[in-house]
Coordinates of N, CA and C in Angstrom, one line a residue:
M83 N 0.9 -1.2 -0.2 CA 0.1 0.0 -0.3 C 0.7 1.4 -0.1
I84 N 0.4 2.7 -0.5 CA 1.5 3.4 -0.1 C 0.1 4.7 -0.2
D85 N 0.8 5.6 -0.1 CA -0.1 6.9 0.5 C 0.2 7.8 -1.2
L86 N -0.8 9.0 -1.0 CA -0.4 9.7 -2.6 C -1.2 11.1 -1.9
N87 N 0.1 12.4 -1.8 CA 0.5 13.1 -1.1 C 0.3 14.1 -2.2
A88 N -0.4 15.5 -1.8 CA 0.2 16.8 -2.8 C 0.0 18.1 -1.7
D89 N 0.4 19.2 -1.9 CA 0.5 20.7 -1.2 C -0.3 20.8 -2.1
L90 N -1.6 21.6 -0.7 CA -2.7 22.2 -0.8 C -2.6 23.3 -0.1
G91 N -4.1 24.5 -0.5 CA -3.9 25.3 -0.2 C -3.4 26.0 -0.4
E92 N -2.6 26.6 -0.6 CA -1.1 27.0 -1.3 C -1.7 28.3 -2.3
G93 N -2.5 29.5 -1.2 CA -3.2 30.4 -1.8 C -3.3 31.1 -0.9
F94 N -3.2 32.6 -0.9 CA -3.4 33.7 -0.4 C -4.2 34.9 -0.5
G95 N -5.5 35.5 0.1 CA -6.4 36.4 0.0 C -7.1 35.7 -1.1
R96 N -7.0 37.1 -2.6 CA -7.4 36.7 -3.8 C -6.9 35.7 -5.0
W97 N -5.5 35.7 -4.6 CA -4.9 34.2 -5.2 C -4.5 33.1 -4.6
T98 N -4.4 32.5 -5.6 CA -5.2 31.3 -5.8 C -3.7 30.0 -7.2
L99 N -3.6 29.4 -6.2 CA -2.5 28.4 -6.8 C -2.9 27.0 -7.1
T100 N -3.4 26.2 -6.0 CA -3.6 25.0 -6.1 C -5.0 24.7 -6.2
D101 N -5.3 23.9 -7.1 CA -6.7 23.6 -7.2 C -7.6 22.2 -6.3
D102 N -7.3 22.8 -5.5 CA -7.7 21.9 -4.0 C -8.9 20.7 -4.2
D103 N -10.1 21.2 -4.8 CA -10.7 20.4 -5.0 C -10.8 19.4 -5.7
A104 N -10.2 19.4 -7.0 CA -9.4 18.6 -7.8 C -8.8 17.6 -7.2
L105 N -8.3 18.3 -5.8 CA -7.0 17.1 -5.8 C -7.5 16.5 -4.6
L106 N -8.4 16.9 -3.9 CA -9.1 16.7 -3.1 C -9.6 15.2 -2.8
S107 N -9.7 14.7 -4.3 CA -11.2 13.9 -4.7 C -9.5 12.9 -5.6
V108 N -8.5 13.2 -5.4 CA -7.6 11.7 -6.0 C -6.8 12.1 -4.8
V109 N -6.0 12.6 -3.9 CA -5.3 12.1 -3.1 C -5.5 11.3 -1.8
T110 N -4.6 10.6 -0.8 CA -5.1 10.3 0.6 C -4.8 11.6 1.3
S111 N -3.8 12.2 1.0 CA -2.7 13.1 2.2 C -2.9 14.3 2.0
A112 N -3.1 15.6 2.9 CA -3.3 16.5 2.3 C -2.0 17.6 2.7
N113 N -1.0 17.8 2.3 CA 0.0 18.6 3.2 C -0.5 20.2 2.6
V114 N -1.3 20.6 3.7 CA -2.0 21.7 3.9 C -0.9 23.3 4.4
A115 N -0.6 24.0 3.6 CA -0.2 25.6 3.9 C -0.5 25.8 4.7
C116 N 0.1 26.6 6.1 CA 0.2 27.0 7.6 C 0.3 28.6 7.4
G117 N 0.3 28.9 6.3 CA 0.4 30.4 6.3 C 1.9 31.3 6.0
F118 N 2.9 29.9 6.6 CA 4.3 30.9 6.6 C 4.6 31.6 5.1
H119 N 4.2 30.2 4.2 CA 4.4 30.4 2.6 C 3.9 30.1 1.8
A120 N 2.4 30.1 2.3 CA 0.6 30.5 1.5 C 0.0 30.1 2.6
G121 N -1.0 30.2 1.8 CA -2.6 29.5 3.1 C -2.2 31.2 3.9
D122 N -4.3 31.1 4.3 CA -4.5 32.0 5.3 C -5.5 31.3 5.5
P123 N -5.8 32.1 6.9 CA -7.1 31.5 8.1 C -7.9 30.6 7.0
S124 N -8.6 31.3 5.5 CA -9.9 31.2 5.7 C -9.6 30.3 4.4
V125 N -8.6 30.0 3.4 CA -7.7 29.0 3.1 C -7.6 28.1 3.8
M126 N -7.1 28.0 4.5 CA -6.5 26.6 5.4 C -8.4 26.4 6.2
R127 N -9.3 26.6 6.3 CA -10.5 26.4 6.6 C -11.4 25.8 5.8
R128 N -10.9 26.3 4.4 CA -11.8 25.8 3.7 C -10.9 24.8 3.6
V129 N -9.8 24.2 3.1 CA -9.4 22.9 2.8 C -9.3 21.8 3.9
C130 N -9.9 22.4 4.9 CA -9.3 21.9 6.2 C -10.5 20.8 6.2
A131 N -11.4 21.7 5.6 CA -13.2 21.2 5.7 C -13.7 20.0 4.6
L132 N -13.2 20.8 3.7 CA -13.4 20.0 2.0 C -12.2 18.2 2.0
A133 N -11.0 18.8 2.9 CA -10.7 17.5 3.7 C -11.3 16.4 4.0
A134 N -12.1 17.0 5.8 CA -12.5 15.7 6.1 C -14.1 15.3 5.7
E135 N -14.5 16.4 5.1 CA -15.4 15.8 4.1 C -15.7 14.4 3.4
R136 N -14.1 14.4 2.6 CA -13.9 13.4 1.4 C -13.2 12.4 2.4
G137 N -12.6 12.4 3.8 CA -11.6 11.9 4.4 C -10.3 11.7 4.2
V138 N -10.2 12.9 3.4 CA -8.2 12.6 3.7 C -7.7 13.3 4.4
R139 N -6.7 12.4 4.8 CA -5.8 13.2 6.2 C -5.2 14.2 6.0
I140 N -5.6 15.4 7.3 CA -4.8 16.7 7.0 C -3.2 16.6 7.5
G141 N -2.6 17.1 7.0 CA -0.8 17.1 7.6 C -0.8 18.4 7.3
A142 N 0.1 19.6 8.1 CA 0.6 20.5 8.6 C 2.0 21.2 8.0
Q143 N 1.4 21.7 6.7 CA 3.3 21.9 5.6 C 4.2 22.9 6.5
V144 N 4.6 23.1 7.0 CA 5.1 23.8 7.9 C 6.6 24.0 7.1
S145 N 6.6 25.3 7.4 CA 7.8 27.0 6.5 C 8.7 27.6 7.3
Y146 N 9.5 27.8 6.1 CA 10.4 28.5 7.3 C 9.3 30.4 6.4
R147 N 9.7 31.1 7.6 CA 8.5 32.4 7.4 C 8.6 33.3 6.0
D148 N 8.0 32.8 5.0 CA 9.0 33.5 3.9 C 7.8 33.5 2.9
L149 N 6.6 34.2 3.2 CA 5.1 34.5 1.9 C 5.9 35.3 0.4
A150 N 6.8 36.1 0.6 CA 7.2 36.5 -1.0 C 8.2 35.2 -1.5
G151 N 9.0 34.2 -0.8 CA 9.5 33.7 -1.2 C 8.9 32.4 -1.5
F152 N 8.1 31.9 -1.2 CA 7.4 30.9 -1.3 C 7.7 29.8 -0.7
G153 N 8.3 29.8 0.4 CA 9.3 29.2 1.5 C 10.4 28.2 0.3
R154 N 10.6 29.5 0.0 CA 11.9 28.7 -1.1 C 13.0 28.9 -0.9
R155 N 13.9 30.0 -0.1 CA 14.6 30.6 0.2 C 15.2 30.4 1.1
A156 N 16.7 29.9 0.6 CA 17.6 29.9 1.7 C 17.2 30.8 2.9
M157 N 17.3 29.6 4.6 CA 17.4 30.8 5.3 C 18.0 30.6 6.7
D158 N 18.8 31.3 7.7 CA 19.7 30.6 8.8 C 18.5 31.2 9.4
V159 N 17.9 30.7 10.1 CA 16.2 30.0 12.1 C 17.1 29.8 12.9
P160 N 17.2 30.3 13.7 CA 18.2 30.5 15.6 C 17.0 28.3 15.9
A161 N 17.5 27.7 16.2 CA 16.6 26.3 16.6 C 15.8 26.6 17.2
A162 N 16.6 27.3 18.4 CA 15.1 27.3 19.2 C 13.7 28.4 18.6
E163 N 14.0 29.3 17.7 CA 12.8 30.0 17.0 C 12.5 29.4 16.3
L164 N 12.8 28.3 15.4 CA 12.0 27.2 14.6 C 11.8 26.6 14.6
A165 N 12.1 25.9 15.5 CA 11.1 24.9 16.8 C 9.4 25.9 17.4
A166 N 9.4 26.8 17.7 CA 8.4 27.8 18.3 C 7.7 28.1 17.0
E167 N 8.2 28.0 15.9 CA 7.3 28.5 14.5 C 6.7 27.2 14.1
V168 N 7.9 26.2 14.2 CA 6.8 25.4 13.5 C 5.7 25.1 14.4
A169 N 5.7 25.1 15.9 CA 5.0 24.6 16.8 C 3.5 25.7 16.5
Y170 N 3.8 26.6 16.1 CA 2.8 27.4 15.7 C 1.7 27.6 14.7
Q171 N 2.7 27.1 13.7 CA 1.8 26.8 12.3 C 1.2 25.4 12.7
I172 N 1.6 24.7 13.5 CA 0.7 23.8 13.3 C -0.5 23.6 14.1
G173 N -0.3 24.5 15.6 CA -1.5 25.0 16.2 C -2.6 25.2 15.4
A174 N -1.9 26.2 14.7 CA -2.7 27.4 13.4 C -3.4 26.7 13.0
L175 N -3.2 25.1 12.4 CA -4.1 24.3 11.3 C -5.1 23.2 12.3
R176 N -4.2 23.2 13.1 CA -5.0 22.4 14.4 C -6.7 22.7 14.7
V177 N -6.5 24.1 14.7 CA -7.7 24.6 14.6 C -8.7 24.5 14.1
F178 N -8.5 24.6 12.9 CA -9.0 24.3 11.8 C -9.5 22.8 11.8
A179 N -8.3 22.0 11.4 CA -9.3 20.9 11.1 C -9.6 20.2 12.9
E180 N -9.5 20.5 13.4 CA -10.9 20.0 14.5 C -12.1 20.4 14.7
T181 N -12.3 22.0 14.4 CA -13.5 22.3 13.7 C -14.6 21.9 12.5
A182 N -13.4 21.1 11.6 CA -14.0 20.5 10.8 C -14.3 19.0 10.9
G183 N -14.2 18.6 12.1 CA -14.3 17.3 12.9 C -13.2 16.0 12.5
S184 N -11.9 16.4 12.2 CA -10.8 16.2 11.7 C -9.4 16.1 12.7
E185 N -8.7 16.1 12.5 CA -7.3 16.3 13.3 C -5.9 16.2 12.3
V186 N -4.8 17.2 12.8 CA -3.6 17.1 12.2 C -2.8 16.1 12.1
A187 N -3.2 14.7 11.3 CA -2.2 13.4 11.2 C -0.9 13.4 11.2
Y188 N -0.5 14.3 10.7 CA 1.0 14.6 10.9 C 1.9 15.9 10.6
V189 N 3.1 16.0 10.3 CA 3.6 16.6 9.4 C 4.5 17.2 8.8
K190 N 4.9 17.9 7.8 CA 5.6 17.6 6.6 C 6.4 19.3 5.9
P191 N 7.9 19.3 6.3 CA 8.5 21.0 6.1 C 8.0 21.1 4.8
H192 N 7.9 22.2 4.5 CA 7.8 22.5 2.9 C 8.9 23.3 2.2
G193 N 9.6 23.3 0.8 CA 10.7 23.5 0.4 C 11.8 23.8 1.0
A194 N 12.2 24.6 1.2 CA 13.7 25.1 1.5 C 14.3 24.5 2.7
L195 N 12.8 24.5 4.0 CA 13.5 23.9 5.2 C 13.1 22.1 5.0
Y196 N 12.4 21.7 4.5 CA 12.1 20.3 3.3 C 14.0 20.2 3.3
N197 N 14.1 20.7 2.4 CA 16.0 20.7 1.2 C 16.6 20.6 2.6
R198 N 16.9 21.6 3.5 CA 17.5 21.7 4.4 C 17.9 20.8 6.4
T199 N 16.5 19.7 6.2 CA 16.6 18.9 7.2 C 16.8 17.7 6.3
V200 N 17.4 18.0 4.9 CA 18.1 16.4 4.8 C 19.5 16.1 4.9
H201 N 19.9 17.2 5.0 CA 21.6 17.1 5.5 C 21.7 18.1 7.0
D202 N 20.8 18.5 7.5 CA 21.4 19.9 8.5 C 20.4 19.0 9.9
A203 N 21.4 18.7 10.9 CA 21.1 17.8 12.0 C 20.3 18.8 12.6
E204 N 20.8 20.4 13.0 CA 20.7 21.3 13.7 C 18.8 21.7 13.5
Q205 N 19.1 21.9 12.5 CA 17.4 22.0 11.8 C 16.7 20.7 12.0
A206 N 16.7 19.6 11.5 CA 15.6 18.8 11.3 C 15.4 18.4 13.2
R207 N 16.3 18.8 13.5 CA 15.6 18.8 15.4 C 14.8 19.7 15.8
A208 N 15.2 20.6 15.1 CA 14.3 21.6 15.9 C 13.4 22.1 15.4
V209 N 12.7 21.1 14.1 CA 11.6 20.9 13.5 C 10.5 20.2 14.2
V210 N 11.8 18.7 14.8 CA 11.1 17.5 15.7 C 10.8 18.4 17.1
A211 N 11.3 19.3 17.7 CA 10.7 19.9 18.8 C 9.6 20.8 18.4
G212 N 10.0 20.9 17.3 CA 8.5 22.1 17.1 C 7.1 21.2 17.0
V213 N 7.1 19.8 16.5 CA 6.6 19.2 16.6 C 5.8 18.8 18.0
R214 N 7.0 18.6 19.0 CA 7.0 18.0 19.8 C 5.7 19.3 20.8
L215 N 6.1 20.3 21.1 CA 6.2 21.4 21.7 C 4.9 21.8 21.1
A216 N 4.1 20.8 19.8 CA 2.6 21.5 19.6 C 1.7 20.3 20.3
G217 N 2.3 19.6 21.0 CA 1.5 18.8 22.3 C 1.2 17.4 21.6
G218 N 2.2 16.6 20.6 CA 1.7 15.2 19.9 C 3.1 14.9 19.6
A219 N 2.9 13.3 19.9 CA 4.4 12.8 18.8 C 3.9 12.6 17.3
L220 N 3.3 14.0 16.8 CA 2.8 13.3 14.6 C 3.9 12.5 13.9
P221 N 3.4 11.5 12.8 CA 4.3 11.3 12.1 C 5.2 12.7 11.7
V222 N 6.0 12.4 11.1 CA 6.8 13.4 10.5 C 7.3 12.6 8.7
L223 N 6.8 13.4 7.9 CA 7.1 13.2 6.0 C 8.9 13.6 6.0
G224 N 9.6 12.6 5.2 CA 10.6 13.5 5.0 C 11.7 12.0 3.9
L225 N 12.7 13.0 3.0 CA 13.2 12.2 2.3 C 13.4 10.8 2.8
P226 N 13.9 9.6 2.3 CA 14.9 8.3 2.8 C 16.1 9.1 2.8
G227 N 16.5 8.9 4.2 CA 18.1 8.9 4.6 C 18.5 9.8 4.8
S228 N 17.4 10.7 5.5 CA 17.2 12.9 5.5 C 17.8 12.7 7.5
R229 N 18.2 13.9 7.6 CA 18.6 14.3 8.7 C 17.1 13.9 9.7
L230 N 16.3 14.8 8.7 CA 14.4 14.6 9.6 C 14.5 13.1 9.8
L231 N 14.3 12.4 9.1 CA 14.1 11.1 10.1 C 14.6 11.0 10.7
D232 N 16.3 11.0 10.8 CA 17.0 10.3 11.8 C 16.2 11.0 12.9
A233 N 16.2 12.2 13.0 CA 15.6 13.6 13.9 C 14.3 12.8 14.8
A234 N 13.6 12.0 13.5 CA 11.8 11.6 14.2 C 12.2 10.2 15.0
G235 N 13.2 9.8 14.2 CA 13.5 8.6 15.4 C 13.9 8.3 16.6
E236 N 15.2 9.7 16.8 CA 15.3 9.6 17.9 C 14.7 10.2 19.1
A237 N 13.6 10.4 18.4 CA 12.8 11.6 19.3 C 11.2 10.3 19.4
G238 N 11.7 9.3 18.7 CA 10.9 8.5 19.3 C 9.3 8.4 18.2
F239 N 8.9 8.9 17.2 CA 8.6 9.8 16.8 C 8.2 8.8 15.3
T240 N 7.7 8.9 14.7 CA 7.4 8.1 13.7 C 8.1 9.0 12.3
G241 N 9.1 8.5 11.4 CA 9.4 8.9 10.5 C 9.0 8.2 9.4
V242 N 8.4 9.0 7.6 CA 7.7 8.2 7.1 C 8.3 8.6 5.5
S243 N 9.0 8.4 4.9 CA 9.8 8.6 3.8 C 8.6 8.4 2.2
E244 N 9.4 9.1 1.7 CA 8.3 9.9 0.6 C 9.4 10.4 -0.3
A245 N 8.7 10.3 -1.5 CA 9.1 10.0 -2.6 C 8.7 10.6 -3.6
F246 N 9.4 11.3 -4.7 CA 8.1 13.0 -5.9 C 8.1 12.7 -7.0
A247 N 7.0 12.0 -7.4 CA 6.9 11.5 -8.7 C 7.1 12.8 -9.8
D248 N 7.0 13.8 -9.5 CA 7.0 14.9 -10.3 C 8.6 15.4 -9.9
R249 N 9.6 15.8 -9.5 CA 10.9 16.2 -9.3 C 11.7 15.3 -9.6
A250 N 13.3 15.6 -10.2 CA 14.3 15.0 -10.7 C 15.0 14.4 -9.7
Y251 N 16.0 13.7 -9.3 CA 16.8 13.4 -8.2 C 17.7 13.0 -8.8
T252 N 19.0 13.6 -7.7 CA 20.6 13.1 -8.1 C 20.9 11.0 -8.1
A253 N 22.3 11.4 -8.2 CA 22.4 9.9 -8.3 C 22.3 9.4 -6.5
R254 N 22.8 10.9 -5.4 CA 23.0 10.3 -4.1 C 21.1 10.0 -3.8
G255 N 20.0 10.4 -4.3 CA 18.8 9.8 -3.8 C 17.9 11.5 -3.3
T256 N 18.6 12.7 -3.7 CA 18.4 13.7 -3.1 C 17.7 14.3 -4.7
L257 N 16.8 15.2 -4.1 CA 16.1 16.0 -5.5 C 17.2 17.2 -6.2
V258 N 17.1 17.5 -7.2 CA 17.4 18.9 -7.8 C 16.7 19.2 -7.7
P259 N 18.0 20.9 -6.9 CA 17.9 21.8 -6.7 C 17.2 22.7 -7.8
R260 N 15.5 23.4 -7.5 CA 14.5 23.5 -8.7 C 15.4 24.8 -9.7
G261 N 16.3 25.7 -8.6 CA 17.3 26.3 -9.9 C 17.7 25.8 -11.0
E262 N 18.1 24.5 -11.1 CA 18.6 24.2 -11.8 C 17.5 23.3 -13.0
A263 N 18.0 22.9 -14.8 CA 17.4 22.8 -15.6 C 16.7 21.6 -15.6
D264 N 15.8 21.6 -15.8 CA 14.7 20.5 -16.2 C 14.3 19.8 -14.3
S265 N 14.6 20.3 -13.2 CA 13.9 19.8 -11.9 C 13.1 19.4 -11.3
V266 N 11.8 19.7 -12.5 CA 10.6 19.4 -12.0 C 10.3 18.8 -13.5
V267 N 9.6 17.1 -13.0 CA 9.1 17.0 -14.5 C 7.7 16.6 -14.4
T268 N 7.4 17.6 -16.1 CA 6.3 17.8 -15.8 C 5.1 17.1 -17.1
D269 N 6.6 16.0 -17.7 CA 4.8 15.1 -19.0 C 4.5 15.2 -18.3
A270 N 3.3 14.3 -18.0 CA 2.3 13.2 -17.7 C 2.4 11.3 -17.7
D271 N 3.3 11.8 -19.3 CA 3.5 9.4 -18.8 C 4.4 10.0 -18.3
A272 N 5.3 11.1 -17.7 CA 6.7 10.6 -17.2 C 6.6 10.8 -16.0
V273 N 5.6 11.6 -15.8 CA 5.1 11.2 -13.6 C 5.0 10.0 -13.8
V274 N 3.6 9.9 -14.4 CA 3.1 8.0 -14.1 C 4.1 7.3 -14.1
G275 N 5.2 7.0 -15.3 CA 6.2 6.6 -15.2 C 6.8 6.3 -13.8
R276 N 7.2 7.2 -13.1 CA 8.3 7.5 -12.3 C 7.3 7.2 -11.2
A277 N 6.1 7.0 -10.7 CA 5.3 7.1 -9.7 C 5.6 5.1 -9.8
L278 N 5.1 4.6 -10.8 CA 5.0 3.3 -10.7 C 6.2 2.7 -10.2
G279 N 7.5 3.2 -10.4 CA 8.7 3.0 -10.2 C 9.1 2.9 -8.8
F280 N 8.4 4.1 -8.8 CA 9.1 4.1 -6.7 C 7.4 2.8 -6.2
A281 N 6.2 2.6 -6.6 CA 5.6 1.5 -5.6 C 6.1 0.2 -6.6
V282 N 6.5 0.8 -7.5 CA 6.4 -1.1 -7.9 C 8.0 -1.9 -7.7
R283 N 9.0 -1.0 -8.3 CA 10.0 -1.3 -7.7 C 11.4 -0.4 -6.9
G284 N 10.5 0.3 -6.1 CA 10.9 1.4 -5.1 C 12.6 1.7 -5.9
E285 N 12.4 2.2 -7.0 CA 13.9 3.3 -8.1 C 13.4 4.4 -8.5
V286 N 13.8 4.9 -9.1 CA 14.2 6.0 -10.3 C 15.6 6.0 -11.2
E287 N 14.7 6.5 -12.1 CA 16.1 7.0 -12.7 C 16.3 8.0 -12.3
A288 N 18.2 8.4 -11.6 CA 18.7 10.1 -11.5 C 18.8 10.6 -12.5
V289 N 18.9 11.7 -13.2 CA 19.4 13.1 -14.2 C 20.9 12.4 -14.3
D290 N 21.5 11.2 -14.0 CA 22.8 11.8 -14.8 C 22.9 9.6 -15.4
G291 N 21.4 9.1 -15.3 CA 21.0 7.8 -15.9 C 21.6 6.7 -15.2
T292 N 22.4 7.1 -13.8 CA 21.4 5.8 -12.5 C 20.7 5.4 -12.4
T293 N 20.5 4.2 -11.9 CA 19.0 4.2 -11.2 C 19.2 4.0 -9.6
V294 N 18.2 4.7 -9.3 CA 18.3 4.7 -7.8 C 17.3 4.1 -6.9
A295 N 17.8 3.6 -6.1 CA 17.5 3.0 -4.8 C 16.2 3.9 -4.0
V296 N 15.3 4.2 -4.2 CA 14.2 4.9 -3.2 C 13.0 3.6 -2.5
A297 N 13.2 4.2 -1.4 CA 11.8 2.8 -0.6 C 10.8 3.7 0.0
A298 N 10.0 4.1 -0.4 CA 9.1 5.4 0.1 C 7.5 5.0 0.5
R299 N 6.7 5.8 1.2 CA 5.4 5.1 1.7 C 4.8 5.3 1.4
S300 N 5.0 7.5 0.9 CA 4.0 8.4 0.7 C 5.0 8.6 -0.7
L301 N 3.9 8.4 -1.1 CA 4.1 9.5 -2.8 C 3.2 11.0 -3.3
C302 N 4.4 12.1 -3.5 CA 4.3 13.3 -3.9 C 4.1 13.6 -5.4
V303 N 3.3 14.1 -5.4 CA 2.5 15.1 -6.6 C 2.5 16.4 -6.2
H304 N 2.8 17.4 -6.7 CA 2.9 18.7 -6.1 C 1.8 19.1 -6.8
G305 N 1.2 20.8 -6.0 CA 0.1 20.8 -6.1 C 0.2 22.1 -7.6
D306 N 1.8 22.2 -7.3 CA 1.5 23.2 -8.4 C 2.4 23.5 -9.6
T307 N 2.1 22.0 -10.1 CA 2.7 21.9 -11.0 C 1.5 21.4 -12.1
P308 N 2.0 22.7 -13.2 CA 0.7 22.4 -14.0 C -0.6 21.6 -14.5
G309 N -1.0 21.5 -14.1 CA -2.0 19.6 -14.3 C -1.8 19.6 -13.0
A310 N -2.4 19.6 -11.9 CA -1.5 18.5 -11.1 C -2.8 18.1 -10.8
A311 N -3.6 18.1 -10.7 CA -4.8 17.2 -10.3 C -5.4 16.0 -11.5
R312 N -5.1 16.5 -13.0 CA -5.0 15.3 -13.7 C -3.9 14.7 -14.1
I313 N -2.7 15.0 -13.8 CA -1.6 14.4 -13.3 C -1.9 13.4 -12.1
A314 N -2.1 13.6 -10.6 CA -2.5 13.0 -10.2 C -3.8 11.7 -10.6
A315 N -4.3 12.4 -10.5 CA -5.7 10.5 -11.4 C -5.2 10.6 -12.1
R316 N -4.2 10.7 -13.0 CA -3.7 9.1 -13.8 C -2.4 8.6 -13.0
V317 N -1.4 9.3 -11.9 CA -1.2 8.6 -10.7 C -1.8 7.1 -10.5
R318 N -3.2 7.8 -9.8 CA -3.6 6.4 -9.1 C -4.4 5.4 -9.5
E319 N -4.6 6.3 -10.9 CA -5.5 5.0 -11.6 C -4.7 3.7 -12.5
A320 N -2.9 4.7 -12.4 CA -2.5 3.4 -13.0 C -1.8 2.5 -11.4
L321 N -1.3 3.6 -11.0 CA -1.4 2.7 -9.8 C -2.1 1.6 -9.3
G322 N -3.4 2.3 -8.9 CA -4.5 0.6 -8.7 C -4.5 -0.6 -10.3
A323 N -3.8 -0.3 -11.3 CA -4.0 -0.9 -12.4 C -2.9 -1.9 -12.3
A324 N -1.4 -1.3 -11.5 CA -0.6 -2.1 -11.1 C -0.9 -3.3 -9.9
G325 N -1.4 -2.9 -9.4 CA -2.3 -3.9 -8.2 C -1.3 -2.9 -6.6
T326 N -1.3 -1.7 -7.1 CA -0.8 -1.0 -5.6 C -2.2 -0.8 -4.6
A327 N -2.2 -0.6 -4.1 CA -3.3 -0.4 -3.0 C -3.0 1.1 -2.2
I328 N -4.1 2.2 -2.6 CA -3.8 2.6 -1.8 C -4.7 3.6 -1.2
G329 N -3.7 4.4 -0.2 CA -3.9 4.2 1.6 C -2.8 5.4 1.9
A330 N -3.9 6.4 3.0 CA -3.1 6.7 4.1 C -2.2 6.1 4.9
F331 N -1.3 6.7 5.2 CA -0.2 6.5 5.9 C -0.7 6.9 7.4
A332 N -1.3 7.7 7.5 CA -1.9 8.0 8.8 C -2.9 8.1 9.4

């Protein structure tokens, strides 16, 4: 069984980015922006209500405080401050999740914070400390082999490994930085093929042509990828046809 997740609620005020309605008909877990890279109270409330109505698990997608850069700019935040900001974001989302009759079921860092916690043990521990500060040992979603999953395990939390069907990989099993060419895979056939590679064979072809082993419990399709809802629907259909059951990890 594999989980299918997407980044949702990435709007702010009159500006919208993700097709939340369509994606919530496909995914099993929703990584909801908590206001630091995108999202505002109205958006968060609406997405949580829709997710609860459709039986989709709600996750807090926590970020550096960077609305202007969509959370994708490198930042140096002291560990204690980062832990407090992670807890703040989880707490904000929890209000809307519980109002909708659901709960915050897991945590996933976004953008620059996600990539930083792949190799930075201090920032990874700060994220986990923020989860603890928010009042619960929630599962933490991260890249296989990352310092984030190590920190989650050390804290007694469940670390859930994740793969990205629409992102290019290096030979080391990390994501190609978005500033580099072809870092995002937008061709629907290619995304579907990569999803099957992760789910069925546990592997992906890196940018240098080598095959990299990737063991993942959850598969992400980015909500801001062009045609994301259509691509996610194709991924889910292909996984089902291959005999892979789809279900939330949380």
